[in-house]
Coordinates of C-alpha atoms in Angstrom, one line a residue:
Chain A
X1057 CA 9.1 31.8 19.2
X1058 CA 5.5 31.7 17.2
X1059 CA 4.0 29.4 19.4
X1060 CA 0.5 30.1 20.1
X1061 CA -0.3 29.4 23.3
X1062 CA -3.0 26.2 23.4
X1063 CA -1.7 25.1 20.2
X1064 CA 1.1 21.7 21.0
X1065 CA 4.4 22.0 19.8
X1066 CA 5.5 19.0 17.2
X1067 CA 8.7 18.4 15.3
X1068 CA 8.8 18.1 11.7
X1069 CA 9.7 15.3 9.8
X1070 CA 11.2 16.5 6.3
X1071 CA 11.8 13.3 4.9
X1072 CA 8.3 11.6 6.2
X1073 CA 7.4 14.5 3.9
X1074 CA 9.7 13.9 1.4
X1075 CA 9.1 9.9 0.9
X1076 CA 5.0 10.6 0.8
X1077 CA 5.9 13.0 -2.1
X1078 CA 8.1 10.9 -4.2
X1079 CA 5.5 7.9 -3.6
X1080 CA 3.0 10.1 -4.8
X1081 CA 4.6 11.4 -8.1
X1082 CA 8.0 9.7 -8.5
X1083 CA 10.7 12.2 -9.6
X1084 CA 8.2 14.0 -11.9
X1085 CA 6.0 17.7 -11.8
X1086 CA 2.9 17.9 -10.5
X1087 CA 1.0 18.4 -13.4
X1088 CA -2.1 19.3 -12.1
X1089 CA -1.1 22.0 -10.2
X1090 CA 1.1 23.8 -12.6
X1091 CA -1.6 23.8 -14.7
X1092 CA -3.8 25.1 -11.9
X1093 CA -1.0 27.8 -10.6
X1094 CA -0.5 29.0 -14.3
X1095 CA -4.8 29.2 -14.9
X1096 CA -4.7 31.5 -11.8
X1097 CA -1.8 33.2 -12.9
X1098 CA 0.2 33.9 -15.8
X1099 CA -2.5 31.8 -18.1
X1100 CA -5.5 33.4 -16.4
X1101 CA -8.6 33.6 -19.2
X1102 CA -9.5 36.9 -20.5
X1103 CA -12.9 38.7 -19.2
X1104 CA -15.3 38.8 -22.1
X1105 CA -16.9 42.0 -22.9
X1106 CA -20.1 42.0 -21.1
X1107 CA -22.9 42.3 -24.0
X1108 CA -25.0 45.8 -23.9
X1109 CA -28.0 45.9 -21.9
X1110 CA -31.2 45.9 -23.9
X1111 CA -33.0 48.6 -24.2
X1112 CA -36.9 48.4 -23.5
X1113 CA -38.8 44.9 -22.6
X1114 CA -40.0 43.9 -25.6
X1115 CA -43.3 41.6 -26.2
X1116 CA -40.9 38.5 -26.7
X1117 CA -39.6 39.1 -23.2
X1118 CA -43.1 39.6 -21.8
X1119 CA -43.8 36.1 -23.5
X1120 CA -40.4 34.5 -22.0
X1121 CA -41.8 35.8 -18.6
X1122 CA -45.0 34.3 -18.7
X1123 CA -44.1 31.0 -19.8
X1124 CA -41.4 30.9 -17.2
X1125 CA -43.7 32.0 -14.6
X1126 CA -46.3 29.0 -16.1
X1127 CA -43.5 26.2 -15.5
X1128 CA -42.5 27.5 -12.4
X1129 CA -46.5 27.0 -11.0
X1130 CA -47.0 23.9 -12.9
X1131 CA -43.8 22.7 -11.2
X1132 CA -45.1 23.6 -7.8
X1133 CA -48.3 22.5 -8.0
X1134 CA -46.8 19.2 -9.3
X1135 CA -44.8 18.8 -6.1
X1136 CA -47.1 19.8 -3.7
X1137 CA -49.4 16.9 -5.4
X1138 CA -47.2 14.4 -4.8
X1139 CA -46.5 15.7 -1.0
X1140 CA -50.0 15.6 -0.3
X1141 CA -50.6 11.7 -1.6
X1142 CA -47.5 10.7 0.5
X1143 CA -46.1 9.5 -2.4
X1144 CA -42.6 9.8 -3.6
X1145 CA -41.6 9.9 -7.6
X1146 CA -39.7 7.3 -8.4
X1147 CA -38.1 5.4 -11.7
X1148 CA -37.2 2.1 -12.0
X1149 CA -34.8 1.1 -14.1
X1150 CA -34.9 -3.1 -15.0
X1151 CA -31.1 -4.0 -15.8
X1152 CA -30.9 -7.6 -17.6
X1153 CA -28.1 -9.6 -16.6
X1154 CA -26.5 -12.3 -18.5
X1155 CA -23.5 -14.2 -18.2
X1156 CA -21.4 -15.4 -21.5
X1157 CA -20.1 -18.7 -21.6
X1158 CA -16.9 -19.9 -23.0
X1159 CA -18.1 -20.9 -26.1
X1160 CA -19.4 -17.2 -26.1
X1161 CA -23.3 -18.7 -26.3
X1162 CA -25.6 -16.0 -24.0
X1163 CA -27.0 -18.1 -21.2
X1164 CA -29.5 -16.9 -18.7
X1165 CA -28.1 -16.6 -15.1
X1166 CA -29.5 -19.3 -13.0
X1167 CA -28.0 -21.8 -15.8
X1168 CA -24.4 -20.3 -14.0
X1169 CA -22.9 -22.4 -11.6
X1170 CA -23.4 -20.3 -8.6
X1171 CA -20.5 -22.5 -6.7
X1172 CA -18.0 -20.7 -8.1
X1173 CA -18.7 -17.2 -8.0
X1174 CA -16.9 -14.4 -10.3
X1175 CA -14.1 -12.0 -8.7
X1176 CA -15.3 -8.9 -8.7
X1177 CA -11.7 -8.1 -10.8
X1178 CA -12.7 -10.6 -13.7
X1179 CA -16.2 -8.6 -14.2
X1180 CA -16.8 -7.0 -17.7
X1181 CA -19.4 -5.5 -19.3
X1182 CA -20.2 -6.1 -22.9
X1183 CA -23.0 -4.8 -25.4
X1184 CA -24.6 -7.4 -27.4
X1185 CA -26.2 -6.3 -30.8
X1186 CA -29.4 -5.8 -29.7
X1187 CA -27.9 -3.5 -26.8
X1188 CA -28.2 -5.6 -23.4
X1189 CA -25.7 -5.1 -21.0
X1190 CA -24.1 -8.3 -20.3
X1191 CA -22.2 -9.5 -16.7
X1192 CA -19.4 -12.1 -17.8
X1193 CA -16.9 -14.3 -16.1
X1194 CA -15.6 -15.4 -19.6
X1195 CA -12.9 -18.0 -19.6
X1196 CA -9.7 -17.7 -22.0
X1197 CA -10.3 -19.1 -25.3
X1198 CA -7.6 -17.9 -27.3
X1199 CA -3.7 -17.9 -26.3
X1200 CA -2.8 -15.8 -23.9
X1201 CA -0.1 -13.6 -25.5
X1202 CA 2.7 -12.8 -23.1
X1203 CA 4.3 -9.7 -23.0
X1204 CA 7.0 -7.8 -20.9
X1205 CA 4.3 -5.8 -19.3
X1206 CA 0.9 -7.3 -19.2
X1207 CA -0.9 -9.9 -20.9
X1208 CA -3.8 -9.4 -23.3
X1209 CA -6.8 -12.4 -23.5
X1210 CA -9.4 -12.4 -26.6
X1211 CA -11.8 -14.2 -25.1
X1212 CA -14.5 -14.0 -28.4
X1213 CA -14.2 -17.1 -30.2
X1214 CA -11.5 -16.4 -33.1
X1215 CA -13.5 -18.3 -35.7
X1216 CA -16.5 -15.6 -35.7
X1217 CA -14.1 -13.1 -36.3
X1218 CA -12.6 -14.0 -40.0
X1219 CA -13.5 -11.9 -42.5
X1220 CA -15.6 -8.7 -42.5
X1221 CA -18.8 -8.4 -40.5
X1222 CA -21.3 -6.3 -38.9
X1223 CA -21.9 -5.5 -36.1
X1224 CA -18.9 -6.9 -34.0
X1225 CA -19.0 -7.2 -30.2
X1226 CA -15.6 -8.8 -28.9
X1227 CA -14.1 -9.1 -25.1
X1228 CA -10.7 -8.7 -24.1
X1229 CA -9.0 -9.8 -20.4
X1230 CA -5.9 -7.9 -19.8
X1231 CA -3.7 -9.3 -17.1
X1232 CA -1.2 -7.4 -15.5
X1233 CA 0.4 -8.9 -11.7
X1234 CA -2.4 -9.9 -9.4
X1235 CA -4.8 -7.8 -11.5
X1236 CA -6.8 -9.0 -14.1
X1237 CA -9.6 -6.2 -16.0
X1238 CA -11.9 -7.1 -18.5
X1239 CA -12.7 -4.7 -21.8
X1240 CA -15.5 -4.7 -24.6
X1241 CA -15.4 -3.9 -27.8
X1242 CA -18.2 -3.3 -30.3
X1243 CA -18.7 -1.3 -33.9
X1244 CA -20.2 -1.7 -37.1
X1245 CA -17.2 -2.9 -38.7
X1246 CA -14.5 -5.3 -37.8
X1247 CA -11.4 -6.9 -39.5
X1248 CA -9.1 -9.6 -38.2
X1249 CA -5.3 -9.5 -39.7
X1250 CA -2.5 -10.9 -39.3
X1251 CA -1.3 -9.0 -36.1
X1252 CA -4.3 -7.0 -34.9
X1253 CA -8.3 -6.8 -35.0
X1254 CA -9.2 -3.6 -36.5
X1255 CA -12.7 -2.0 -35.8
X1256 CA -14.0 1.1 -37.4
X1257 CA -18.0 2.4 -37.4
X1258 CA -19.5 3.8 -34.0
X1259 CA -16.6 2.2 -32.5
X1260 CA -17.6 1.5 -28.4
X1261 CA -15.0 0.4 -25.9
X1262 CA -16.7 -0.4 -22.4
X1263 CA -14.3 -0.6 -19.1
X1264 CA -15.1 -0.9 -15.6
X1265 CA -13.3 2.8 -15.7
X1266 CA -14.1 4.4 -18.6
X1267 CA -16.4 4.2 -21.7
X1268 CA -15.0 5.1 -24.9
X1269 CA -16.1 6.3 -28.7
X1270 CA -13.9 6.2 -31.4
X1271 CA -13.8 6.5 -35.3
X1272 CA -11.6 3.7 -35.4
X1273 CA -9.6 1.5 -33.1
X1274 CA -6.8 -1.2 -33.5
X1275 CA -6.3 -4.0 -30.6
X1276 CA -2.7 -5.8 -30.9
X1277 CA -3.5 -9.1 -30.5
X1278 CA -1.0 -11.3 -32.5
X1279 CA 1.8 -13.0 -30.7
X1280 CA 4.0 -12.3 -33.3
X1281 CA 3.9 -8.7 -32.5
X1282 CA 4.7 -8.6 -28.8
X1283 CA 7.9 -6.4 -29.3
X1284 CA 5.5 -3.2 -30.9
X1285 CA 2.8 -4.4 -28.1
X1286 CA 4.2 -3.0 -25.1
X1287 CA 4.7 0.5 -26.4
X1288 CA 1.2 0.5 -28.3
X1289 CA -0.5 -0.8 -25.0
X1290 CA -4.1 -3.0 -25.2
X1291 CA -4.9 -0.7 -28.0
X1292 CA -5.0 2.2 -29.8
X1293 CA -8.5 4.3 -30.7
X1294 CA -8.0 7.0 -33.2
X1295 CA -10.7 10.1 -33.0
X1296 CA -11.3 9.4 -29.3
X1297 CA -13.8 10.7 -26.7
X1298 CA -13.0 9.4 -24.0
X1299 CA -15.5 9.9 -20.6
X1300 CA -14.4 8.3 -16.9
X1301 CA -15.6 9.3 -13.2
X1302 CA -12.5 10.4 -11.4
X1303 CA -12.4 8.6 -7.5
X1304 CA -14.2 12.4 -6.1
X1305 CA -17.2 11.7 -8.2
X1306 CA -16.4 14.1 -10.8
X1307 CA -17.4 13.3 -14.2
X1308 CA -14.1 14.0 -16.9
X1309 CA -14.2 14.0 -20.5
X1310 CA -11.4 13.7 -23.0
X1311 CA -11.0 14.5 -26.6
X1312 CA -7.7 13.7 -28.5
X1313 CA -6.8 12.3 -31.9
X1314 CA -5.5 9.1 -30.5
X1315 CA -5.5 7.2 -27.7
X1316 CA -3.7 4.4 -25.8
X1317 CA -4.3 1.9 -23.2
X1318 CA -2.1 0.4 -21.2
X1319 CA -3.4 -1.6 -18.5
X1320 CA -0.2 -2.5 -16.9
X1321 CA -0.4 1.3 -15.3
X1322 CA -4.0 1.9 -15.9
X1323 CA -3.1 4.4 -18.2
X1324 CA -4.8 6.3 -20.9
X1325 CA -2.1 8.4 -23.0
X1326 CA -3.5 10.7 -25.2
X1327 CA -1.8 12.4 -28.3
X1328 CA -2.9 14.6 -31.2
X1329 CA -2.5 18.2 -32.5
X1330 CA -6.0 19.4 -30.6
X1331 CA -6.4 17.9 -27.3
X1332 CA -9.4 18.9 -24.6
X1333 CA -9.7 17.8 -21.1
X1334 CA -12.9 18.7 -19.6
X1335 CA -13.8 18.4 -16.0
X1336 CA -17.2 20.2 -14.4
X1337 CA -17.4 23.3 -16.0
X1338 CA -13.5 24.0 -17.2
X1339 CA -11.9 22.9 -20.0
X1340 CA -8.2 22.7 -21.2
X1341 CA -6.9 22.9 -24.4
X1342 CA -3.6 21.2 -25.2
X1343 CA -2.1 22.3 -29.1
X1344 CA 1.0 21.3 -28.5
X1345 CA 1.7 18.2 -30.5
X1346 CA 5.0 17.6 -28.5
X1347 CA 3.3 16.7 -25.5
X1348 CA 1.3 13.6 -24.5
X1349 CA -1.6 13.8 -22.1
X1350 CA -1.8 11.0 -19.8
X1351 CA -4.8 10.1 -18.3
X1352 CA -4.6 8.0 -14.3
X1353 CA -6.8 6.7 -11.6
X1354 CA -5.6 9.8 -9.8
X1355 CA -5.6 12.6 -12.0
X1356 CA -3.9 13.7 -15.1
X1357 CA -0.3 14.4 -16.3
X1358 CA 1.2 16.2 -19.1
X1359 CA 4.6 15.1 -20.6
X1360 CA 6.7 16.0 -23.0
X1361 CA 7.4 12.8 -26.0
Chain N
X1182 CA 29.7 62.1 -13.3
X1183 CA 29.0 60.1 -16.8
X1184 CA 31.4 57.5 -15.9
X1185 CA 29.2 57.3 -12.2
X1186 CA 26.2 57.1 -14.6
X1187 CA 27.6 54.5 -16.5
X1188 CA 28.6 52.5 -13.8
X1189 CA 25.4 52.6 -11.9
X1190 CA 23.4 51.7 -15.0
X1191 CA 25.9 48.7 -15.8
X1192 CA 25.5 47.1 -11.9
X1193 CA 22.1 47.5 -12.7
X1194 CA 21.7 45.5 -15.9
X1195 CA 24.1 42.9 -14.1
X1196 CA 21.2 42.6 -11.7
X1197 CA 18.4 42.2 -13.7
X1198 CA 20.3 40.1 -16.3
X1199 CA 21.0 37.5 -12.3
X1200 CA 17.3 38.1 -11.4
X1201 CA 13.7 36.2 -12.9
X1202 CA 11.7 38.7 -14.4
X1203 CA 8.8 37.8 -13.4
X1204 CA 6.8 40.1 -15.1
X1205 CA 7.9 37.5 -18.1
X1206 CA 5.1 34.6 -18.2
X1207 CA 7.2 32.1 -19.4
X1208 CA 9.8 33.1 -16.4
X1209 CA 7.2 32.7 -14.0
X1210 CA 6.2 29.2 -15.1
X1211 CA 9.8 27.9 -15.3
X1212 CA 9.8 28.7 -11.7
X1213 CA 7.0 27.3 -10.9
X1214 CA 7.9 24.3 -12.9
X1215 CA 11.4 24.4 -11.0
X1216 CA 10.2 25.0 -7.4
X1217 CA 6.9 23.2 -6.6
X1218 CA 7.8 19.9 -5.7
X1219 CA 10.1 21.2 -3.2
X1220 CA 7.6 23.6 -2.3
X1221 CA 4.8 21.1 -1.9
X1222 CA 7.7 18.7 0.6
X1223 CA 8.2 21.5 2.4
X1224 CA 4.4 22.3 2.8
X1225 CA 3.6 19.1 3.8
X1226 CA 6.1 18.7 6.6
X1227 CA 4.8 21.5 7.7
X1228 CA 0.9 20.3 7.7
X1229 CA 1.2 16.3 7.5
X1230 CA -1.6 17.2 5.0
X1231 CA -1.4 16.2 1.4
X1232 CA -4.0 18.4 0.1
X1233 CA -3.3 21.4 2.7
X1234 CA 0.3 21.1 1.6
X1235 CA -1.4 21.7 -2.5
X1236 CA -3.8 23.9 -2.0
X1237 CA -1.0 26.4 0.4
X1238 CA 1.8 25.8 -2.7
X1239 CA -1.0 27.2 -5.4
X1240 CA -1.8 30.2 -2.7
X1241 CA 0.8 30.9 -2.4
X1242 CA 2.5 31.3 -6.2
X1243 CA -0.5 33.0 -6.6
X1244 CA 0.4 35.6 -4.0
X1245 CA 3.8 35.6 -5.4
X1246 CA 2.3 36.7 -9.0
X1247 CA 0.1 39.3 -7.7
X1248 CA 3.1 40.5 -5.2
X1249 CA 5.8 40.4 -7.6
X1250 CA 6.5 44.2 -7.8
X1251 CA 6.9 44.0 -4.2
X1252 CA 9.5 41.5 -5.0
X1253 CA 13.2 42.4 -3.8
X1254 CA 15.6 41.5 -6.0
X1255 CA 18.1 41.1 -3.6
X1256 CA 16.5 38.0 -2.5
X1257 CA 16.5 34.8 -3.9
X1258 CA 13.2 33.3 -5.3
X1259 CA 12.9 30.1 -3.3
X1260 CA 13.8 32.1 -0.5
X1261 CA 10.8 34.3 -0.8
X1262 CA 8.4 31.3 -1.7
X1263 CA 9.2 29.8 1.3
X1264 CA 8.6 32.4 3.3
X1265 CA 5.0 33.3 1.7
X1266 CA 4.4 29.5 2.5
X1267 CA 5.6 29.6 6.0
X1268 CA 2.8 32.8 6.0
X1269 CA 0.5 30.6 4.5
X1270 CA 1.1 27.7 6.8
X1271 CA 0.7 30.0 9.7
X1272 CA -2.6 31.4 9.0
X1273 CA -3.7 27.6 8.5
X1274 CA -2.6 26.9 12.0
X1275 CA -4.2 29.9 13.4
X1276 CA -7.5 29.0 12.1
X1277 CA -7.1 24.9 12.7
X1278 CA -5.6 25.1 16.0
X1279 CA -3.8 21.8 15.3
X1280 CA 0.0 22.1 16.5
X1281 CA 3.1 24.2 16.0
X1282 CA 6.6 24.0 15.5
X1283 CA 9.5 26.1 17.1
X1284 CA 11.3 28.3 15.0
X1285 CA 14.5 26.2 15.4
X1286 CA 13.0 23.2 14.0
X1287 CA 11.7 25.0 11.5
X1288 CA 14.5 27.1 10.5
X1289 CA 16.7 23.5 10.1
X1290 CA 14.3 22.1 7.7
X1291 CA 14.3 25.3 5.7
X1292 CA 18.0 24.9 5.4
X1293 CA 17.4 21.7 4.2
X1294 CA 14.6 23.0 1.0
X1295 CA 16.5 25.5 0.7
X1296 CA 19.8 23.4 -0.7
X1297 CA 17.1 21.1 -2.4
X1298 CA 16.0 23.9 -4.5
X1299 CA 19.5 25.0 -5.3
X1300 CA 20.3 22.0 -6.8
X1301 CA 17.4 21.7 -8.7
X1302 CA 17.4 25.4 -9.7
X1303 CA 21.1 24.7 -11.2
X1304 CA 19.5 22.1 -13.3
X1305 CA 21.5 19.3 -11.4
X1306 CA 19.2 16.4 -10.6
X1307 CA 16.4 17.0 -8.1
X1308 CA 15.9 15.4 -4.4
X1309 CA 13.4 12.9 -5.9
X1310 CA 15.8 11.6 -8.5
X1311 CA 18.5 11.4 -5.5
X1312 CA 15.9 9.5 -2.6
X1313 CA 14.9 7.3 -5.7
X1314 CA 18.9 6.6 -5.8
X1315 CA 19.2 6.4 -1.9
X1316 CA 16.0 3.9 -1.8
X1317 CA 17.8 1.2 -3.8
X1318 CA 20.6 1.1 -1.3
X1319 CA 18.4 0.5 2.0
X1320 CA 18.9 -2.1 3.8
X1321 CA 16.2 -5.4 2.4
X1322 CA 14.4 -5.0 5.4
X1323 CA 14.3 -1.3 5.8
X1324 CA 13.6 -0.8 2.2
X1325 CA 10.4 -3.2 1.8
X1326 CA 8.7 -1.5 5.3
X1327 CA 9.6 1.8 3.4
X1328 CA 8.0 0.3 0.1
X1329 CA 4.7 -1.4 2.0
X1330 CA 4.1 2.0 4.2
X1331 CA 4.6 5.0 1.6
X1332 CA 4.5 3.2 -1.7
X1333 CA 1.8 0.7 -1.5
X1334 CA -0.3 3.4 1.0
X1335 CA -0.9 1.0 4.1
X1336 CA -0.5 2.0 7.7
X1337 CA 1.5 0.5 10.3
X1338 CA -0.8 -1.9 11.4
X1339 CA -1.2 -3.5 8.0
X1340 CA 3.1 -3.3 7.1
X1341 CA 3.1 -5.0 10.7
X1342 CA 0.5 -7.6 9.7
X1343 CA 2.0 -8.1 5.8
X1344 CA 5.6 -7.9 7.3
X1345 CA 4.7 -10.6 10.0
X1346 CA 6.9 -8.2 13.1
X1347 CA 5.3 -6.0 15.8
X1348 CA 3.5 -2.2 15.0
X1349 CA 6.4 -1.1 17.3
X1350 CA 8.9 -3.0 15.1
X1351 CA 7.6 -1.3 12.3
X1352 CA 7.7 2.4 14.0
X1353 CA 11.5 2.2 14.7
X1354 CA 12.3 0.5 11.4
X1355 CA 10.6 3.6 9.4
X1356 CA 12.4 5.8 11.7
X1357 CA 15.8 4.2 10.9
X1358 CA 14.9 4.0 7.3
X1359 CA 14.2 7.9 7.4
X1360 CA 17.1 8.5 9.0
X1361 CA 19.4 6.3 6.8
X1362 CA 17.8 8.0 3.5
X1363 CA 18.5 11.7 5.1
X1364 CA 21.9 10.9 5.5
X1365 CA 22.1 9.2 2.0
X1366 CA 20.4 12.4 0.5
X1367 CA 22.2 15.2 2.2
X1368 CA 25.6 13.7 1.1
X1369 CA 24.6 13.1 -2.5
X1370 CA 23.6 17.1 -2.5
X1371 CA 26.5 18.4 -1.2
X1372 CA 28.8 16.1 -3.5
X1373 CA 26.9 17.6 -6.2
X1374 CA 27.3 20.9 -4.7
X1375 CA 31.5 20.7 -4.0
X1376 CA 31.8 19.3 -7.6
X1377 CA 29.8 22.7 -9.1
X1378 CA 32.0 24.0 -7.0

């Protein structure tokens, strides 16, 4: 027996084990830590050379010194100012809230009825021209197009939207069951055809999870084209960066060639010969252009197409 | 003598032809592509931690790649991985203080990895694809107390509370459901297993 002494004795429950992993991950790898095994392992970086040790201490070094040296005082003295006057630094930053009404006019928010308060779900954030963040509860203005999987609002008034134009900021509610998350899009340049808006120019996607900048990005929004809609998801950004705070705080970036949403998962699938996931200070590279990086709440996966 | 030498050398290339090299990158990340899952299962029964149950699984395939010459090649792979985890597990134990297990109960559920692995290492489907088979045939009752506790992440209280029965109701229904989808499970790996065979 290895029982320590003072430690209880327990029996262990394989399946409790077994059903918390399969409701974590389903029948698939863990991505994440293959990835992590093989970095430590068999994938482990190679040590650059370290780069010769100068010399002598030349007169730019001396200079390097002193002005490093200078900050370091100025910085000191700066703090011990502000100890001594009790006084704390602060910044304050002003944030202007507006709400957008269903006839997409900007109205200032104590002309909102205040009796019916937004969900906290219906929330989105859009960026008018002149670049102030906007809080709106918009209502459905156009059809709602209903699709095996989710269902996908434009709630900008289709009439501004024929034709070219610039700038363009549009919102999109996409509805999946019991959740419903609001999306903004804005860019120099935007078309409306027969089965999609297309938007190219600075290209700006803004979601409660994520913040987006593309070279160009299509949304699916005719209900003629539901059967292409589900695989394509909300919509499809080509040249993507893509940024997101994971739920531990950590701040991830993404690079890929293109990019899909699809709410109904809360999924961000990523495709492209050149792919970089970037989180703290590593960074993964992904070349091969049979896999598809799929970005979750929780984490990331890699699959195979 | 050269027909000794010849046999000798032939049993030996019949060896390392059966055995990983694991010297061989791509080798080493098939297996870990093959064994982690089962790995991490086995980890966290062991722990009842999620992230313990990670963090030991990466240890230890690390240990594994830095130990591999001390590998015996009269062992079997998930054989040896299990063990380093058990090694693993105990050192977490000894510095946590938090409970043990005898070796008996212990020694049961590595019987039970162990024919998980074997499956899956024959490229027959996995013990995930067979619970997610073995799910759908729970009782209604059984199966939506399995669905509101491990799937939709609440605790007893709340299954209780969203399933309208007792805490205690919900206890004994998760213990019948785990029992039920053991059963289920083991019999669809052995059938698998007498077919190969």
């Amino acid at each position: 027996m290895n029982q320590e002494s003072n430690i209880p004795t327990k029996k262990p429950d394989v399946m409790d084990a077994l059903l918390s992993e399969h409701a974590r991950l389903g029948s698939g790898e863990d991505t994440a830590l293959v990835e992590a095994i093989l970095l430590r392992t068999v994938n482990q970086p190679l040590e650059l050379p370290q780069p010769i040790a100068k010399a002598s201490f030349g007169w730019q070094d001396w200079a390097k010194m002193a002005a490093a040296v200078t900050l370091f005082f100025g910085m000191t003295a700066l703090v011990l100012h502000q100890i001594k006057g009790g006084e704390r630094a602060e910044t304050t930053f002003q944030l202007t809230v507006t709400y957008a009404t269903a006839d997409n006019q900007l109205a200032e928010p104590d002309t909102m009825p205040e009796e019916n308060p937004a969900p906290s779900n219906r929330i989105g954030i859009v960026r008018d021209v002149t670049g102030v963040v906007a809080a709106t509860d918009l209502k459905p203005i156009a059809p709602i197009m209903q699709v095996a999987e989710f269902t996908l609002v434009e709630t900008t008034s289709p009439a501004e939207l024929n034709g070219t134009f610039t700038p363009s900021i549009d919102v999109f509610e996409a509805a999946t069951a019991g959740r419903v998350e609001s999306f903004a899009v804005s860019a120099n340049h935007s078309k409306r055809t027969d089965s999609a808006l297309e938007y190219d120019g600075k290209v700006e996607v803004n979601h409660p999870e994520f913040h987006i900048q593309a070279e160009r990005l299509v949304v699916q929004a005719s209900s003629s084209s539901t059967a292409s809609y589900a695989s394509t998801g909300a919509f499809q950004a080509f040249g993507a960066i893509i940024e997101r705070t994971l739920e531990n705080g950590q701040v991830e970036t993404a690079k890929a060639d293109e990019l899909v949403y699809k709410p109904n998962d809360q999924s961000l699938e990523l495709t492209g010969a050149k792919m970089e996931l970037t989180a703290g200070s590593k960074t993964l590279h992904f070349d091969n252009e049979n896999e598809k990086l799929i970005l979750r709440p929780n984490g990331f996966q890699v699959v195979r197409k | 003598m050269h027909l000794i030498s010849a046999i000798a050398n032939d049993v030996e290339n019949q060896l390392s032809e059966s055995q990983p090299d694991l010297h061989d990158p791509a080798v080493f990340g098939d297996l870990v592509r093959a064994h982690h899952r089962e790995l991490i299962v086995y980890a966290r029964a062991l722990t009842r931690e999620s992230n313990t149950a990670n963090d030991i699984v990466q240890e230890a395939f690390i240990v594994a790649f830095d130990k591999m010459d001390t590998f015996d090649v009269t062992r079997d792979f998930p054989t040896w991985m299990r063990g380093i985890v058990r090694n693993k597990w105990r050192e977490w134990v000894r510095k946590n203080k938090r409970y043990q297990y005898s070796d008996t109960n212990i020694a049961e559920m590595d019987a039970d990895i162990a024919a998980w692995q074997a499956e899956s290492a024959a490229g027959n489907r996995t013990v995930f694809d067979a619970l997610s088979s073995c799910l759908e045939r729970l009782p209604e009752n059984l199966r939506e107390t399995v669905n509101e506790f491990y799937y939709n992440d609440q605790n007893g209280e709340e299954v209780a509370e969203a399933l309208g029965v007792s805490p205690a109701a919900i206890r004994k229904r998760l213990q019948r459901a785990r029992e039920l989808l053991k059963a289920c499970v083991d019999r669809k790996i052995s059938d698998q297993s007498l077919q190969e065979s």
